[in-house]
Coordinates of C-alpha atoms and ligand atoms in Angstrom, one line a residue:
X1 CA 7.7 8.4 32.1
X2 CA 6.6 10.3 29.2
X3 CA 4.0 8.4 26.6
X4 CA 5.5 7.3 23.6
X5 CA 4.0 9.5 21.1
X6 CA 2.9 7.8 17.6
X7 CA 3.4 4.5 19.4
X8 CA 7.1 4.7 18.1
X9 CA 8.6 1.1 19.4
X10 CA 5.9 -0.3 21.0
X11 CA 4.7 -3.7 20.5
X12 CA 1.1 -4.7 20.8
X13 CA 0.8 -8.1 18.7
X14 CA 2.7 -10.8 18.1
X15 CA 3.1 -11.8 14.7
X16 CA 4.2 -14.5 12.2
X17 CA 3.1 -12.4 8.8
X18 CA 6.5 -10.4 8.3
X19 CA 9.5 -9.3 10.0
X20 CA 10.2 -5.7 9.2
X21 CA 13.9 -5.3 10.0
X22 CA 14.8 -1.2 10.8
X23 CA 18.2 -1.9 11.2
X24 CA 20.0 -4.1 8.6
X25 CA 16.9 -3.2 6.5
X26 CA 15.2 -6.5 5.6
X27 CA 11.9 -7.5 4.9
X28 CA 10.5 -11.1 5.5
X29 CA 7.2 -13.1 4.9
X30 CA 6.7 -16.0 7.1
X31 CA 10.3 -16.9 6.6
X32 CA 10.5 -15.4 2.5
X33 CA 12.6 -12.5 1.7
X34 CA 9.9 -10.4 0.4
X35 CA 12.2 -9.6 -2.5
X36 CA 13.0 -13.3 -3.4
X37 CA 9.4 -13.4 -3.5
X38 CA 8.7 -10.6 -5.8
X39 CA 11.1 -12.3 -8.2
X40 CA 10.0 -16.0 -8.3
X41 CA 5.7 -15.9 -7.4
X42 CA 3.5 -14.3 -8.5
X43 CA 1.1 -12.0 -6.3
X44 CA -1.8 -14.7 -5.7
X45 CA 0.9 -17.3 -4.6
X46 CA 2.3 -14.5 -2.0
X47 CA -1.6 -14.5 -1.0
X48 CA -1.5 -17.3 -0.3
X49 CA 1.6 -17.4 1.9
X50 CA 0.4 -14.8 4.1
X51 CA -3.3 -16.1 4.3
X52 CA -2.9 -19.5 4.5
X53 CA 0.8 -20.0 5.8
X54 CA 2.8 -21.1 3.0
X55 CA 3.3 -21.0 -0.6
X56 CA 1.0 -22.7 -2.7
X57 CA 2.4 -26.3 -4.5
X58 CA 2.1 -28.2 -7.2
X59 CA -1.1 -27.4 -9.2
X60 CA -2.3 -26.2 -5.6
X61 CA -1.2 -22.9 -7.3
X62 CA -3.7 -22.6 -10.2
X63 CA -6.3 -24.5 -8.1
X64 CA -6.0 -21.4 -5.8
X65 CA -5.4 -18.7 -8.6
X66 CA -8.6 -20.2 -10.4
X67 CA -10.5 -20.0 -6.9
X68 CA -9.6 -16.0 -6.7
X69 CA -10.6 -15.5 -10.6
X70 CA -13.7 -17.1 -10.0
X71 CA -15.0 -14.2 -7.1
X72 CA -13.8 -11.4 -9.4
X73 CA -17.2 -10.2 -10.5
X74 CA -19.1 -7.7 -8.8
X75 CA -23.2 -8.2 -7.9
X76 CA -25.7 -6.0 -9.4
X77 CA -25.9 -3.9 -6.1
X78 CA -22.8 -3.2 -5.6
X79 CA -22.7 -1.7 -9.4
X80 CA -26.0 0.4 -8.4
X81 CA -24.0 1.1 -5.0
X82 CA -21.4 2.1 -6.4
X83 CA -23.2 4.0 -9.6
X84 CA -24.9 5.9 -6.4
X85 CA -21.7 7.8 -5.5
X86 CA -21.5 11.3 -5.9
X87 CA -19.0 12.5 -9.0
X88 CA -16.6 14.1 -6.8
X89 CA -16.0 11.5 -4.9
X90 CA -12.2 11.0 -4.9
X91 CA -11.1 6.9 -5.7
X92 CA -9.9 6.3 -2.1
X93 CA -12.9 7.8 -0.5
X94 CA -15.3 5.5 -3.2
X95 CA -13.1 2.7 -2.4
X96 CA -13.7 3.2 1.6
X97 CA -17.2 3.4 0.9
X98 CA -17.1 0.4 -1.9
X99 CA -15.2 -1.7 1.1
X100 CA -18.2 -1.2 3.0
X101 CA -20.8 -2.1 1.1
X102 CA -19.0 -5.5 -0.4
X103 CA -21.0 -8.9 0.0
X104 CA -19.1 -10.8 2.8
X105 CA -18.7 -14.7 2.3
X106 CA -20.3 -16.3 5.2
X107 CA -20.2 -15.3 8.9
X108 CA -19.7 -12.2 10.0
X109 CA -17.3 -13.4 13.2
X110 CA -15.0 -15.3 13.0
X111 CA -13.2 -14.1 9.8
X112 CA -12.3 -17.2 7.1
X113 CA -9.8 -17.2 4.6
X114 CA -12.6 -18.2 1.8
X115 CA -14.3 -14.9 3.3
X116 CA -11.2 -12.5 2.9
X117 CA -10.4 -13.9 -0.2
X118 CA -13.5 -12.6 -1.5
X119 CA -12.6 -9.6 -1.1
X120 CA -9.3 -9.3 -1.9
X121 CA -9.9 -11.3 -5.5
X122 CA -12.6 -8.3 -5.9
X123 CA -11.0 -5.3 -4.9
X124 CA -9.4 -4.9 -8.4
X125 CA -12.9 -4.8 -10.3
X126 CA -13.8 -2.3 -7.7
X127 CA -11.0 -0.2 -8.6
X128 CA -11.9 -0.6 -12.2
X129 CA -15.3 -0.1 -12.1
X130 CA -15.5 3.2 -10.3
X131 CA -12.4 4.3 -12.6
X132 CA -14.5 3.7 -15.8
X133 CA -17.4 5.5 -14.2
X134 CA -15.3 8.6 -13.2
X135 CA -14.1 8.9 -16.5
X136 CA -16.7 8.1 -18.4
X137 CA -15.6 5.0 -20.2
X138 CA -17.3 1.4 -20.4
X139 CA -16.6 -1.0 -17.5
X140 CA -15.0 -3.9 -19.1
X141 CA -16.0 -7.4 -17.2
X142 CA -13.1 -9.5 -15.5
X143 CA -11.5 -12.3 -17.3
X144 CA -10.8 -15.1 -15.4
X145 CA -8.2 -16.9 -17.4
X146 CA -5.5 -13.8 -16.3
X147 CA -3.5 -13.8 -13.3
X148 CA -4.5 -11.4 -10.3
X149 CA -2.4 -8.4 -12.1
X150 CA -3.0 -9.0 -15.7
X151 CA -6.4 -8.7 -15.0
X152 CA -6.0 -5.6 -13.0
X153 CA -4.4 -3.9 -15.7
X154 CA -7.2 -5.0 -18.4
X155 CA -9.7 -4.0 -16.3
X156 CA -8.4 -0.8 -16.5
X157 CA -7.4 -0.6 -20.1
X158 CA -9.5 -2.8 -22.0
X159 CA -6.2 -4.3 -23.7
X160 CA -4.4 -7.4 -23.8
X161 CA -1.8 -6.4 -20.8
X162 CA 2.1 -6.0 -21.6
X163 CA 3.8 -8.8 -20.1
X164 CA 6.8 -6.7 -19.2
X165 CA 4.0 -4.5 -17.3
X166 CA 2.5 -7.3 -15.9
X167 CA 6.3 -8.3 -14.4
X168 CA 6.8 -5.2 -12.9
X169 CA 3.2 -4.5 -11.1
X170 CA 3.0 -8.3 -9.9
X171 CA 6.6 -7.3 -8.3
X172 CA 5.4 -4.1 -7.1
X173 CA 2.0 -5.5 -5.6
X174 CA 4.4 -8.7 -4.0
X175 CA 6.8 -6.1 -2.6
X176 CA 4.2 -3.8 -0.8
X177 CA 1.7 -6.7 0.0
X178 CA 2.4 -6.5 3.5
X179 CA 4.8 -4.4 6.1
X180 CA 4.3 -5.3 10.0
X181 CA 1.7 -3.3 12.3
X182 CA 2.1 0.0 9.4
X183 CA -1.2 2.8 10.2
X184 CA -3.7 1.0 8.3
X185 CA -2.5 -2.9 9.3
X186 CA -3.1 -1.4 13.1
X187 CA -6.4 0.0 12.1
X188 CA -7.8 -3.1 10.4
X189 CA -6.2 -5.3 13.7
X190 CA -7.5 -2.2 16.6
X191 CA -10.8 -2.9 14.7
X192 CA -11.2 -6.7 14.4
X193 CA -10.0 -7.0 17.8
X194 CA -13.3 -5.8 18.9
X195 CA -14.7 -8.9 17.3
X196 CA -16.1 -6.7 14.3
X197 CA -16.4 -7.7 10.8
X198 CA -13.7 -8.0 8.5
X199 CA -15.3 -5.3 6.0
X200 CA -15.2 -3.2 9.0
X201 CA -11.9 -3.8 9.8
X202 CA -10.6 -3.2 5.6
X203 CA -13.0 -0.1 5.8
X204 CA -10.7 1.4 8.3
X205 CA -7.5 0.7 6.9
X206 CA -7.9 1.8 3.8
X207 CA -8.9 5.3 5.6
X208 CA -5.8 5.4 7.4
X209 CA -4.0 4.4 3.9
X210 CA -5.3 6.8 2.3
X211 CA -3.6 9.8 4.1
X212 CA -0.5 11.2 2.3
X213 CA 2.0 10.2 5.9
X214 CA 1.3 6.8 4.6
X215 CA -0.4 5.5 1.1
X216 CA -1.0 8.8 -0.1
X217 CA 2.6 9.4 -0.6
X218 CA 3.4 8.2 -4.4
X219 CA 1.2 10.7 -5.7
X220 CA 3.0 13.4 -4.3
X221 CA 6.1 12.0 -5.1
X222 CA 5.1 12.2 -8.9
X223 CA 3.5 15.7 -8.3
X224 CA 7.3 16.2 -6.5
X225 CA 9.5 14.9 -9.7
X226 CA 7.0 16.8 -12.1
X227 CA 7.4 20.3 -10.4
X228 CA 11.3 19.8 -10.5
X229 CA 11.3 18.7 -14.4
X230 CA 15.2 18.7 -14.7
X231 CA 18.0 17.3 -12.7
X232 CA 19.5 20.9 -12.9
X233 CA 16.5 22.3 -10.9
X234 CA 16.8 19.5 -8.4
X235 CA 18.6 21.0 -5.5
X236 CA 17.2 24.5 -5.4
X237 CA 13.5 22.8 -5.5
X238 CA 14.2 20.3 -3.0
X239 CA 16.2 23.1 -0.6
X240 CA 13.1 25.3 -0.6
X241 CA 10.3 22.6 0.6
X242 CA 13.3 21.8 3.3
X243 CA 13.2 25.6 4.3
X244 CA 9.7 25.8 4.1
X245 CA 9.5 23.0 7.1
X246 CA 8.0 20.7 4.1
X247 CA 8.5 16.9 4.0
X248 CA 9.8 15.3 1.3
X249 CA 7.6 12.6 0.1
X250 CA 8.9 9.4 -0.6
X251 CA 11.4 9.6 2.8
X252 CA 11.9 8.9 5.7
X253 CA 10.8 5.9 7.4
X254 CA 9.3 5.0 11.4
X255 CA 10.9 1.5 11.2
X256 CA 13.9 1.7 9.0
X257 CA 17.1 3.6 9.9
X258 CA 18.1 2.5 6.7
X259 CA 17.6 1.8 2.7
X260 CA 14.2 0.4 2.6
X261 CA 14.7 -3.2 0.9
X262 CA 11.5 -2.3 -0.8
X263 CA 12.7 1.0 -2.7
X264 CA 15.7 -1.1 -3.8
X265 CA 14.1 -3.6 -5.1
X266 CA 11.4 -1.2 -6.8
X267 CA 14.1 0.5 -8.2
X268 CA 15.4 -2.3 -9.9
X269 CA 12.3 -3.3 -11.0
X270 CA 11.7 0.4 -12.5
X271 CA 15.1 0.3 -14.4
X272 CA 13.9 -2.9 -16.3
X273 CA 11.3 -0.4 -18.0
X274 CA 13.4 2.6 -18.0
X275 CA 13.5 2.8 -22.3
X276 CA 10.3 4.0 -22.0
X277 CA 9.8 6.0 -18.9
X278 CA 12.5 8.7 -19.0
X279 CA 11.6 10.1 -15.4
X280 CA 14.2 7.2 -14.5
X281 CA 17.0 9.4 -14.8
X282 CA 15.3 12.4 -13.0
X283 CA 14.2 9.7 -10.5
X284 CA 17.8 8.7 -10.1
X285 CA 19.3 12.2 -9.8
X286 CA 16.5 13.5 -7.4
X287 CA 17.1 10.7 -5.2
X288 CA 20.8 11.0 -4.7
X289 CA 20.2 14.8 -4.4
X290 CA 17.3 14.7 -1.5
X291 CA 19.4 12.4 -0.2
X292 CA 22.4 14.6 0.6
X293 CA 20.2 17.2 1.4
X294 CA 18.3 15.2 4.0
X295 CA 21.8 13.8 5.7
X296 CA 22.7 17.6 5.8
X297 CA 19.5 18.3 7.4
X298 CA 18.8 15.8 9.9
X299 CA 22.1 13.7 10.4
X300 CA 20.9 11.9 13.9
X301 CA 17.2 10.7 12.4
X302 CA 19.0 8.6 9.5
X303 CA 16.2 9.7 6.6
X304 CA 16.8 7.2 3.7
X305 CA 14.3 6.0 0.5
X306 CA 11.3 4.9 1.2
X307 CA 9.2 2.7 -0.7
X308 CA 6.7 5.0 -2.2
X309 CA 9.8 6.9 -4.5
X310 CA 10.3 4.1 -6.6
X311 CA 6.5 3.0 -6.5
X312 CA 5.7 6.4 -8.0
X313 CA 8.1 5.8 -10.7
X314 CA 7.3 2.3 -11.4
X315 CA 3.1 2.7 -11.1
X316 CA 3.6 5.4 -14.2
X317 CA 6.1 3.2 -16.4
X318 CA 3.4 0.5 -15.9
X319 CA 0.5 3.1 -17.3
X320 CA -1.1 3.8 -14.1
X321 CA -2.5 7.5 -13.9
X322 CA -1.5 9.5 -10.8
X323 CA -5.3 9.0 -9.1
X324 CA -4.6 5.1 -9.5
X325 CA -1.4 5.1 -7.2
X326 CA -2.7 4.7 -3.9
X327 CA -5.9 2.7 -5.0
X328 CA -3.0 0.0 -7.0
X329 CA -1.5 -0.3 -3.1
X330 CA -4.8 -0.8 -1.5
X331 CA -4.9 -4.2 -3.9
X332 CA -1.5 -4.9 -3.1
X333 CA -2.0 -4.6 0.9
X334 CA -5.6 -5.5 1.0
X335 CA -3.6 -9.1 1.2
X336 CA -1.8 -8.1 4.4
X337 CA -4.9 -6.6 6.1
X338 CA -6.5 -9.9 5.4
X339 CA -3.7 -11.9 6.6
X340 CA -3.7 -9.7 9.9
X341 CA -7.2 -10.0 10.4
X342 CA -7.2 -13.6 10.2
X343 CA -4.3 -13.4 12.9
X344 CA -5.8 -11.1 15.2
X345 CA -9.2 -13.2 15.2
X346 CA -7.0 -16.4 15.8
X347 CA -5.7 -14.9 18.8
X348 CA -7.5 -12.1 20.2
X349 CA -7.6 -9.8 22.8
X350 CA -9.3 -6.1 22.5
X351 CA -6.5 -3.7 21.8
X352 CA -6.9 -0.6 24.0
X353 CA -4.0 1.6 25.2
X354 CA -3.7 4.2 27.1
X355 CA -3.4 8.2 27.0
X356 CA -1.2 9.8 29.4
X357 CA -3.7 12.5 30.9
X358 CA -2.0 16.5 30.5
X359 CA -5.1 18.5 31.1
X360 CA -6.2 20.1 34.7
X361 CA -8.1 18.5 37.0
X362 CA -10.6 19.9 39.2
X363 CA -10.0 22.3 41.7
X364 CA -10.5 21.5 45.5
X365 CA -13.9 22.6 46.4
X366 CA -13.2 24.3 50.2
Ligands
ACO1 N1 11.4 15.0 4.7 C1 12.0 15.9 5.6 N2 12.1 15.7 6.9 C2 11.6 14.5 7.4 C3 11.1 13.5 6.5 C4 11.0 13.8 5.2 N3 10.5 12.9 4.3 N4 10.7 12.5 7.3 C5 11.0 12.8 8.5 N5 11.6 14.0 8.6 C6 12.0 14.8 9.8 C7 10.8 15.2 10.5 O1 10.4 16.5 10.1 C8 11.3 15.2 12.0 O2 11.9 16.4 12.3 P1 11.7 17.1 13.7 O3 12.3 16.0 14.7 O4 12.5 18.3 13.6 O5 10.3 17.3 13.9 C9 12.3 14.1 12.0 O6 12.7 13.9 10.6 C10 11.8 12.8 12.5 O7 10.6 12.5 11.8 P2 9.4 11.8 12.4 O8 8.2 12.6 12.2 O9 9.7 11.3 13.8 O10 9.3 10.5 11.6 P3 8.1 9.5 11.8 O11 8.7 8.2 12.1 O12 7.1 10.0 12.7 O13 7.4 9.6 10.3 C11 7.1 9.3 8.0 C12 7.7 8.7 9.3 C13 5.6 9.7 8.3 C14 7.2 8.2 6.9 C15 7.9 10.5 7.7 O14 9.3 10.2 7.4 C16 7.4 11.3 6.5 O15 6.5 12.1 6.6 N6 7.8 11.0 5.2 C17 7.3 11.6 4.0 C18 6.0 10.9 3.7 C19 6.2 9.6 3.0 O16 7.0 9.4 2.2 N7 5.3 8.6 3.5 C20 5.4 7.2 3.0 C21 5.9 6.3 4.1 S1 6.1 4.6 3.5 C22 4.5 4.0 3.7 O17 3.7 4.4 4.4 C23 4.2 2.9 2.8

């Protein structure tokens, strides 16, 4: 029997974090529709669902937010650390490198909530800081009296965040804070099964995140609705890259063989701030366009939205530059690597497959 290249359908863990439904197209945490969740809780409270198994109550909520404001700052080594970086190092490559040089909370084996949640309430000041530093401007210090996503967003601006901006980015970092065993989820899981750290495991996901097959996509999906301009161009454009054996970013999906609930619900979320970003409408029209294109082109594989469309389209309504897209889903999933390290360390057993050998062997010595 042949191998079953890209590990497309098979299993290797066992998992309470999220079901990731290909066929009617759902996605669920721990028994939450992911997009119930992005509606009613905020990003921390969806934290703490996935690390800690259910959603926080009663003033458990802003004991827990408060807890996560209160790690925010960064140490005086990691600022020289990351000071240290070379200027054209790219945000994703000084965030893998940032990753690795965090301060870990305690033990090094076995990973603790308290310990992930270190990381994960610092990863936006990481962001921030090396942002400032590659542009030049001052590093503003975190506040802790705003949620996980205002601050985000003041950290980056300096200015008292838009609450309609803050709605849509704590929606977007709910909806994409964790999807199954994904490239970098397996990474961050292959790697802690080996009973290393947990900065060793985040290291390696956000490496595989980074690549545009996965995280890197939303760029290129912005890059993709610039170069087409107007709904008129649409078709032509989008023919070409087909004809050229290109992809087009922001579909297509390994698990879903159908909308993804998460470009849905991202789209819904980016028509609530459609006055003021007009590439709505070109979003819209491109959309249905690559869409009839793509059922032309490949009836049998079923190539629908995926998340990283809308997340282009929302990520620039909410202010975000282009070089800020992937790094603004590194927070957002940097809470489902942490929930799936927890798991895997809970429960583990070293995860090591199998190639299916194709080369010679050696010939038969007479
Ligand atoms: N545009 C054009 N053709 C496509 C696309 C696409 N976006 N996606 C898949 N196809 C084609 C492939 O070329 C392939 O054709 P072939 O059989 O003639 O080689 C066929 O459909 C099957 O594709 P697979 O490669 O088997 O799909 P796979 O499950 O391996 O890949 C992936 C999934 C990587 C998401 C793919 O659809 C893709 O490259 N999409 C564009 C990049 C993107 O949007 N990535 C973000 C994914 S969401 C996330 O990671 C958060």
């Amino acid at each position: 029997m042949g191998a079953a290249i890209g590990m497309e359908g098979v299993y290797v863990a066992d998992t309470a974090l999220s079901l990731v439904d290909g066929q009617k197209g759902a996605l669920i945490y721990r028994g939450h529709g992911a997009k119930d969740l992005a509606l009613s809780h905020s990003f921390e409270e969806v934290a703490h669902l996935l690390l800690l198994g259910q959603l926080p109550e009663g003033n458990k909520a802003e004991i827990w937010r408060s807890a996560l404001a209160s790690k925010r700052a960064l140490t005086a080594e990691e600022h020289r650390l990351l000071d240290a970086l070379p200027p054209n190092m790219d945000m994703m490559e000084s965030l893998r490198t940032g990753v690795s040089a965090l301060s870990w909370d305690g033990a090094m084996w076995p990973p603790t909530p308290e310990a992930v949640a270190t990381v994960l309430a610092r990863i936006p000041t990481l962001v921030a800081y090396r942002w400032h530093r590659l542009q030049g401007t001052p590093f503003i210090q975190p506040r802790a009296d705003l949620s996980h996503t205002a601050n985000y967003l003041y950290l980056l601006t300096g200015k008292e965040p838009n609450p309609a901006h803050v709605r849509a980015l704590d929606a977007y970092l709910v909806l994409t804070a964790e999807h199954g065993l994904n490239a970098s989820t397996f990474a961050a899981r292959v790697v802690t099964s080996t009973q290393s750290d947990g900065l060793s495991a985040l290291t390696a996901a956000i490496g595989a995140l980074k690549g545009p097959l996965h995280g890197g996509a939303p760029a290129e999906v912005e890059e993709m609705l610039e170069q087409i301009g107007s709904s008129s161009r649409a078709a032509d454009w989008l023919q070409q890259r087909l004809q050229n054996g290109e992809r087009l970013m922001g579909f297509g999906h390994r698990v879903y063989r159908t909308r993804d609930p998460r470009a849905e619900a991202l789209r819904e979320v980016a028509q609530q701030l459609a006055s003021e970003e007009p590439w709505f409408e070109l979003a819209l029209e491109v959309e249905a366009e690559a869409l009839r294109l793509l059922q032309q082109w490949k009836p049998e594989r079923k190539l629908y939205t995926n998340v990283e469309f809308y997340a282009a389209v929302v990520l620039r309504a909410v202010g975000l530059p282009r070089e800020l897209y992937t790094p603004t889903f590194t927070v957002a999933r940097m809470a489902g690597w942490c929930a799936h390290i927890l798991e895997q360390a809970a429960n583990n057993r070293i995860i090591r497959p199998q190639s299916r050998y194709v080369g010679p062997l050696p010939e038969k010595s007479s």
